[in-house]
Coordinates of C-alpha atoms and ligand atoms in Angstrom, one line a residue:
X1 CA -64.8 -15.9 37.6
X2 CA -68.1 -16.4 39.4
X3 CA -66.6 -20.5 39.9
X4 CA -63.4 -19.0 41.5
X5 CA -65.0 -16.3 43.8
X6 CA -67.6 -19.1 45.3
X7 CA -64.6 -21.2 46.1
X8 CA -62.9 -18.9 47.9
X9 CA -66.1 -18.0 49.6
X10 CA -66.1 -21.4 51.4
X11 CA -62.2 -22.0 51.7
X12 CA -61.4 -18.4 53.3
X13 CA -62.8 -17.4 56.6
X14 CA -65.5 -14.8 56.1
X15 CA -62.8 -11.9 57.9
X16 CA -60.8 -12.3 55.3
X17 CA -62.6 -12.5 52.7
X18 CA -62.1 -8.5 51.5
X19 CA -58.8 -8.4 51.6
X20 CA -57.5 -4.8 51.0
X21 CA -53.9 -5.5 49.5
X22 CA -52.5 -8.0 47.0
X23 CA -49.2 -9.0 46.6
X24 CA -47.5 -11.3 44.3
X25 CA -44.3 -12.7 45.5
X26 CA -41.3 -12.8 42.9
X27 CA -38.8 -15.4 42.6
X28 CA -37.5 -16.7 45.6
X29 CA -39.7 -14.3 48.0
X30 CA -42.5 -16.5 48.9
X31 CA -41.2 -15.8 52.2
X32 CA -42.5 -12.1 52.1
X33 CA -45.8 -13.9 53.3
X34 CA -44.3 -16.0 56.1
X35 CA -45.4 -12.9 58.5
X36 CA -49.1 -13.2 57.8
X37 CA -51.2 -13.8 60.8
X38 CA -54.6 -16.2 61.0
X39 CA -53.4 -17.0 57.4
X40 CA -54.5 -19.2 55.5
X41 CA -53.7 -21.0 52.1
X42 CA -55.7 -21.9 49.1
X43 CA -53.9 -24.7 46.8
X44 CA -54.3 -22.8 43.2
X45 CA -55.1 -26.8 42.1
X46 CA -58.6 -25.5 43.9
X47 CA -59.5 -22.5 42.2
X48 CA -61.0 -22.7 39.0
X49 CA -59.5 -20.5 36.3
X50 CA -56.0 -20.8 38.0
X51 CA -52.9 -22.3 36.3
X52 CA -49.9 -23.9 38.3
X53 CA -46.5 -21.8 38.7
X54 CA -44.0 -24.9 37.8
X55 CA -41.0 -22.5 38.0
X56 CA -38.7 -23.1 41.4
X57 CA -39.1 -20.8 43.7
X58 CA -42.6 -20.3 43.1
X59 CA -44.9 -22.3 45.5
X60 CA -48.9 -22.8 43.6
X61 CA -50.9 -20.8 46.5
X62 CA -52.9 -17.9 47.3
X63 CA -52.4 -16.8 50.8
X64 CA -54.7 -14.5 53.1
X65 CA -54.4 -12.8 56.4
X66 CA -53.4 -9.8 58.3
X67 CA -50.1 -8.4 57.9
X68 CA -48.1 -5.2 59.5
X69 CA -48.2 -4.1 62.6
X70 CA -51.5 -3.3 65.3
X71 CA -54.7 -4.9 63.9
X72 CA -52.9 -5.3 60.8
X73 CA -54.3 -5.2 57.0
X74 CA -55.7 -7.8 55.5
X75 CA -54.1 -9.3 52.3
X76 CA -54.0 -11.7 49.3
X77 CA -50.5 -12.9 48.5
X78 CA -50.0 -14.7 45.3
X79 CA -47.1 -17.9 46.6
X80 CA -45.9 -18.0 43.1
X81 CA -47.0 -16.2 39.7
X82 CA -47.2 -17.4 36.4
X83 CA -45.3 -16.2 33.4
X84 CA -46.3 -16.4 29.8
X85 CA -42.7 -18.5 29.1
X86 CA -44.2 -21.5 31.2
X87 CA -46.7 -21.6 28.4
X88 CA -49.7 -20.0 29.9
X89 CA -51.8 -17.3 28.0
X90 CA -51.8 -13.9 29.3
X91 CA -55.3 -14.1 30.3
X92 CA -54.2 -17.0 32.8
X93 CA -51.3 -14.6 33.8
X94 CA -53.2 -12.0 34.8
X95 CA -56.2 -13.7 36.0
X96 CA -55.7 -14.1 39.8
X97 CA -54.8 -10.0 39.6
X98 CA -58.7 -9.8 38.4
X99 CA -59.7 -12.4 40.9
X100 CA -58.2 -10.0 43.6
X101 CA -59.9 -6.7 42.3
X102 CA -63.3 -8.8 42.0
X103 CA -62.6 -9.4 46.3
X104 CA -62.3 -5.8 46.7
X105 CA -58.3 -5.3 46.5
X106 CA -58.0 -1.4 45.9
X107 CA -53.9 -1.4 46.2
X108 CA -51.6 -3.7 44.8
X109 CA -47.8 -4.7 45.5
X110 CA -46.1 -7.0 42.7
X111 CA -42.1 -7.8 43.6
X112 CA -40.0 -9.8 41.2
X113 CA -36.4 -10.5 40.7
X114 CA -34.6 -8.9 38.3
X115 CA -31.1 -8.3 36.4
X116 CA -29.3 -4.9 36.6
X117 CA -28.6 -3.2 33.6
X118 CA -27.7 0.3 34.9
X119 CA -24.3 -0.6 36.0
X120 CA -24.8 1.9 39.4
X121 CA -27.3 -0.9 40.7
X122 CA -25.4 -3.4 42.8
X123 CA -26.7 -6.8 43.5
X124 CA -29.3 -6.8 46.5
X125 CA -30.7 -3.4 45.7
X126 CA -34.5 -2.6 45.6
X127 CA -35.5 -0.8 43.0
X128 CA -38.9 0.8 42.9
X129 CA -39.8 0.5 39.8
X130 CA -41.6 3.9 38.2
X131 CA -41.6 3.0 34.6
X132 CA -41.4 0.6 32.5
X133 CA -40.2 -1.0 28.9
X134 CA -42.7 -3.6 27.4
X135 CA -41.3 -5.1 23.8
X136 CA -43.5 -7.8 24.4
X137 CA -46.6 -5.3 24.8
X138 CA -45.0 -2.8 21.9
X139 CA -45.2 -6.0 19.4
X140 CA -48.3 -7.7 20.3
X141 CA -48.4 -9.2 23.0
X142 CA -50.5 -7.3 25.4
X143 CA -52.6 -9.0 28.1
X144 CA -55.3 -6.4 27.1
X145 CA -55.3 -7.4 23.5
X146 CA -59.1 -8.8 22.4
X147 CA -62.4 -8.4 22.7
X148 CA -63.5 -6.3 25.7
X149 CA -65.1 -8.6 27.9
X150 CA -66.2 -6.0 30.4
X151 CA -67.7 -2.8 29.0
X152 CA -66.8 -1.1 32.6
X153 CA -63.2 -1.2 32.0
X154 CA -61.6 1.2 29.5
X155 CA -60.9 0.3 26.1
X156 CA -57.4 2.6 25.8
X157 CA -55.6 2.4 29.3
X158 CA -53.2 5.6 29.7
X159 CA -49.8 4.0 31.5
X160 CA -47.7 7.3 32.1
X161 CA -49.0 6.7 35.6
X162 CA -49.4 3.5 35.8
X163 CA -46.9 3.2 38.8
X164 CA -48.5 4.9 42.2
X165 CA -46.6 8.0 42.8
X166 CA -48.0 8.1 46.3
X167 CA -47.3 4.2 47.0
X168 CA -43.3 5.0 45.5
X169 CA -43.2 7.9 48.3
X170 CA -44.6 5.4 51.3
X171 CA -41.9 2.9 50.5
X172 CA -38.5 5.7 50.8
X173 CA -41.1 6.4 54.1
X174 CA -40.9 3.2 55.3
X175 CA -37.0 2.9 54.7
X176 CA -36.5 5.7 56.6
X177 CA -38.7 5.3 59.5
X178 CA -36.7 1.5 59.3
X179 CA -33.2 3.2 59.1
X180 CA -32.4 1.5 56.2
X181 CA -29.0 2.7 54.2
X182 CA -29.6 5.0 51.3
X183 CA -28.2 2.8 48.6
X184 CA -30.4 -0.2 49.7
X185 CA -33.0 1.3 47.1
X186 CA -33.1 3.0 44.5
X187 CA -35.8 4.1 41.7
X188 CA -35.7 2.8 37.8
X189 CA -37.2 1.4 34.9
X190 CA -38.2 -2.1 34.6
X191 CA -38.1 -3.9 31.0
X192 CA -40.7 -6.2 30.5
X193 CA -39.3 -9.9 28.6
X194 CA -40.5 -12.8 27.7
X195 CA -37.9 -14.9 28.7
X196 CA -37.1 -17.4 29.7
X197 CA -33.4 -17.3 28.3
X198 CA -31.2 -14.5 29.8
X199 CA -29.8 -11.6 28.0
X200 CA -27.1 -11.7 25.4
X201 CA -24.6 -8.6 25.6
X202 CA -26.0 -6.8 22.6
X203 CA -29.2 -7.4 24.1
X204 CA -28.7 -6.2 27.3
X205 CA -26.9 -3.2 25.8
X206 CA -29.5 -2.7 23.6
X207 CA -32.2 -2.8 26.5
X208 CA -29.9 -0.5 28.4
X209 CA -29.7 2.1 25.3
X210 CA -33.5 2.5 25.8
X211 CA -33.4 3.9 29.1
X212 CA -34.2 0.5 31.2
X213 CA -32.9 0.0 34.3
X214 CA -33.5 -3.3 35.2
X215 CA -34.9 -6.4 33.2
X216 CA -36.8 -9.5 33.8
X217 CA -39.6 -11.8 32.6
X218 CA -43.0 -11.2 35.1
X219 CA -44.6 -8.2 36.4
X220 CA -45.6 -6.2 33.4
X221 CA -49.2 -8.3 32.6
X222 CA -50.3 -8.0 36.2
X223 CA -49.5 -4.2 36.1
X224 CA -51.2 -3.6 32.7
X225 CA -54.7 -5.9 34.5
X226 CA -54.0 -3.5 37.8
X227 CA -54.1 -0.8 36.2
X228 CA -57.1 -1.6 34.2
X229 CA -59.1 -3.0 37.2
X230 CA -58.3 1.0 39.1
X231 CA -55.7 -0.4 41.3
X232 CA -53.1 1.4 42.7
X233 CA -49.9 -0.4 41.6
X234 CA -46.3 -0.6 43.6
X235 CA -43.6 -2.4 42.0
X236 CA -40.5 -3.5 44.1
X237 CA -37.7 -5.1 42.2
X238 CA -34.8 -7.2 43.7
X239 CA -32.1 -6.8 42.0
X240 CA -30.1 -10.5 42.2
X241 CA -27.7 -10.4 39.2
X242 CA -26.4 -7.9 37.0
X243 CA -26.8 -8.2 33.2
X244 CA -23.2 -8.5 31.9
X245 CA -22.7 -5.7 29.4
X246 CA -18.7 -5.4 28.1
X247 CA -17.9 -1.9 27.1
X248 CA -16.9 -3.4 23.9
X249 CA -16.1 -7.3 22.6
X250 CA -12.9 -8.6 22.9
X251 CA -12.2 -10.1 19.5
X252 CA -11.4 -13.8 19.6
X253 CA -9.5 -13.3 16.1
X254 CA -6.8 -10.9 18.1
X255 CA -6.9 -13.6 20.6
X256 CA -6.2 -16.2 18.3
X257 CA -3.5 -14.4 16.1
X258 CA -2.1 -12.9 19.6
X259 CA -2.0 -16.7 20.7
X260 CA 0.0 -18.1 17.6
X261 CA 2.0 -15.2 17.7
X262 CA 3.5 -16.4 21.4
X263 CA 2.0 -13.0 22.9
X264 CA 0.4 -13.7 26.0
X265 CA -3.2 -12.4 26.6
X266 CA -6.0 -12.9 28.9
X267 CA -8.7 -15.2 27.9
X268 CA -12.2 -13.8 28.3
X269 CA -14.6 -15.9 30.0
X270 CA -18.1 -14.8 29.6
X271 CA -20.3 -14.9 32.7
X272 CA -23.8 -16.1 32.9
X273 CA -26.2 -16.3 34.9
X274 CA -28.2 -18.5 36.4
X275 CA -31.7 -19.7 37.7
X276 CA -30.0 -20.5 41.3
X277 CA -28.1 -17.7 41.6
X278 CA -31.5 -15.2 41.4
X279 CA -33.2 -17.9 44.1
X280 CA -30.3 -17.6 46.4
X281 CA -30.1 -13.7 46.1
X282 CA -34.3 -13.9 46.9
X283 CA -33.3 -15.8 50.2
X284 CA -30.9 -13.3 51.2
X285 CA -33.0 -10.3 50.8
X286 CA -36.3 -11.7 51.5
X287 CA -36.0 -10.6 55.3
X288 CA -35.3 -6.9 53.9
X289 CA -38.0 -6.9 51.5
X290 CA -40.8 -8.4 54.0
X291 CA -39.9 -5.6 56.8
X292 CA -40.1 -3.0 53.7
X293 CA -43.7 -4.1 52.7
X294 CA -44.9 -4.7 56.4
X295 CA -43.5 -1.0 56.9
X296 CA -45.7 0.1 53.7
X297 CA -48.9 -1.5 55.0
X298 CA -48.6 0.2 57.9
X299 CA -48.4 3.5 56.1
X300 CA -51.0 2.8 54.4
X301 CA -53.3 5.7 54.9
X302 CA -57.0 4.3 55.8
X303 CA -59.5 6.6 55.2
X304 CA -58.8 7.0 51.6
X305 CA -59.1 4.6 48.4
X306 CA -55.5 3.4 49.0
Ligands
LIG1 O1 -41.2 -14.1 38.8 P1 -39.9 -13.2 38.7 O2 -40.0 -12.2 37.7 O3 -39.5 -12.7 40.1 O4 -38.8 -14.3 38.3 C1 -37.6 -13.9 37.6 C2 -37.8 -13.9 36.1 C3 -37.8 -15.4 35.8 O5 -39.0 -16.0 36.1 C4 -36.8 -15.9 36.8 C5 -35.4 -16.0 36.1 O6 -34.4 -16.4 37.1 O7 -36.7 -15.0 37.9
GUN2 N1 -34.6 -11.3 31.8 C1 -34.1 -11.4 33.0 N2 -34.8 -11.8 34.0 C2 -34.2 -11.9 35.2 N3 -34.7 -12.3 36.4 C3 -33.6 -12.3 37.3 N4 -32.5 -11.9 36.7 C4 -32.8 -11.7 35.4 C5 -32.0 -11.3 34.2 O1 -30.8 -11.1 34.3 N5 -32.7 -11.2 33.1

């Protein structure tokens, strides 16, 4: 840690050096950054202790300036994150989120992109995420698992508030004060996979059953290390594909038997999803979700430890 923070020392100019938000960029909204002002990057290749991001649509830099209107806040933005299916531990995960707490980031705001399963979210929806569903976390594979390397942090992390009620209410604030339409956002339950294959049927039924909202393969780690470092914690999620959950499976043996039988039926084709088809959905959006978070920073009350 002590490696990383002297690096950053002498690549980021000294005003920017306390930045007082981080956000982390989702696929396919690097772009949520593109409004920072004196900004600056920093390759992740030179920070030790950082991993690459080698999924597309996620660039491999840390970037710092002022964002929002007036003077503006300063902020750390993670250009792409790193998820435990590219093969990097949890520790590396979460590690930039510790790196930001260590520069004095009190409030943090983690996007991702993410498949529908409640079937009243429609593609392009924000959904502020107030909960969440961690199998990974429930079976052992929690980025707080180990030793406890610092005696300051607590042992057994409570998470039924692990999502800042007061940073949730700022964001239907800033939609407002933005006139944005009702349905552009709405408010669920994020479940936490590994990935990196997509949901089966059963699986996203399954998921669904459970009370989850939406589903995808980030987020969760960085919330558990926010959380544990005292941040505040706002979690945005795009919406760019819905999980595909038939009602019920159409047997191939009544399509079969139906076939030889000359009865005409209609072949099911199942639909997948794909890699491209989140990015594109991030490019679309990323306009709507940059305004939102600008909106939020300038909400942002100041005198307080938000
Ligand atoms: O980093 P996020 O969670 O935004 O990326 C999602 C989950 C997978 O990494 C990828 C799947 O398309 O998009
Ligand atoms: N697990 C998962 N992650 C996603 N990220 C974007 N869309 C999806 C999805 O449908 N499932």
């Amino acid at each position: 840690m002590d490696a990383t923070l002297q690096a950053l020392r002498g690549l980021v100019p000294r005003e920017l050096q306390n930045p007082r938000v981080g956000i982390i960029c989702g696929s396919g909204l690097s772009g949520l950054a593109a409004s920072l002002r004196q900004s600056v990057l920093v390759s992740y290749a030179e920070l030790p202790g950082f991993v690459q991001s080698t999924v597309p649509g996620h660039k491999s830099s840390l970037a710092f300036g002022l964002m929002g209107s007036g003077a503006g806040v300063p902020v750390v933005a993670m250009l792409g994150r790193f998820h435990p299916y590219e093969g990097h531990k949890l520790s590396s995960v979460v590690y930039p989120v510790r790196v930001m707490a260590k520069m004095g980031v009190k409030n943090i705001i983690i996007t991702n992109a993410a498949g529908a399963l409640n079937p009243e979210l429609t593609v392009g929806t924000i959904v502020v995420v107030h909960d969440h569903i961690a199998l990974p976390n429930l079976t052992g594979m929690n980025p707080l698992l180990g030793p406890q390397t610092d005696p300051s942090l607590p042992r057994f992390l409570p998470l039924s508030d692990a999502y800042s009620r007061l940073l949730r209410k700022l964001v239907f604030r800033a939609a407002h004060d933005l006139s944005i339409e009702r349905d552009a956002l709405a408010e669920g339950t994020y479940a936490w996979v590994s990935g990196p294959t997509y949901e089966t049927a059963a699986e996203g039924r399954f998921l669904r059953a459970a009370g989850a909202d939406v589903v995808g393969m980030s987020t969760v780690p960085e919330v558990l290390a926010a959380r544990e470092e005292g941040m505040n914690v706002l979690v945005l999620s795009l919406v760019t594909n819905a999980v595909v959950i038939p009602a019920s499976y159409q047997s191939v043996r009544d399509e079969f038997e139906a076939e030889i039988a000359g009865v005409s039926t209609k072949t099911v084709v199942e639909e997948v999803v794909s890699h491209e088809e989140v990015l594109a959905l991030g490019r679309l959006k990323g306009d709507l979700m940059k305004s939102l978070v600008e909106k939020v920073l300038d909400l942002l009350p100041s005198n307080t430890q938000q």
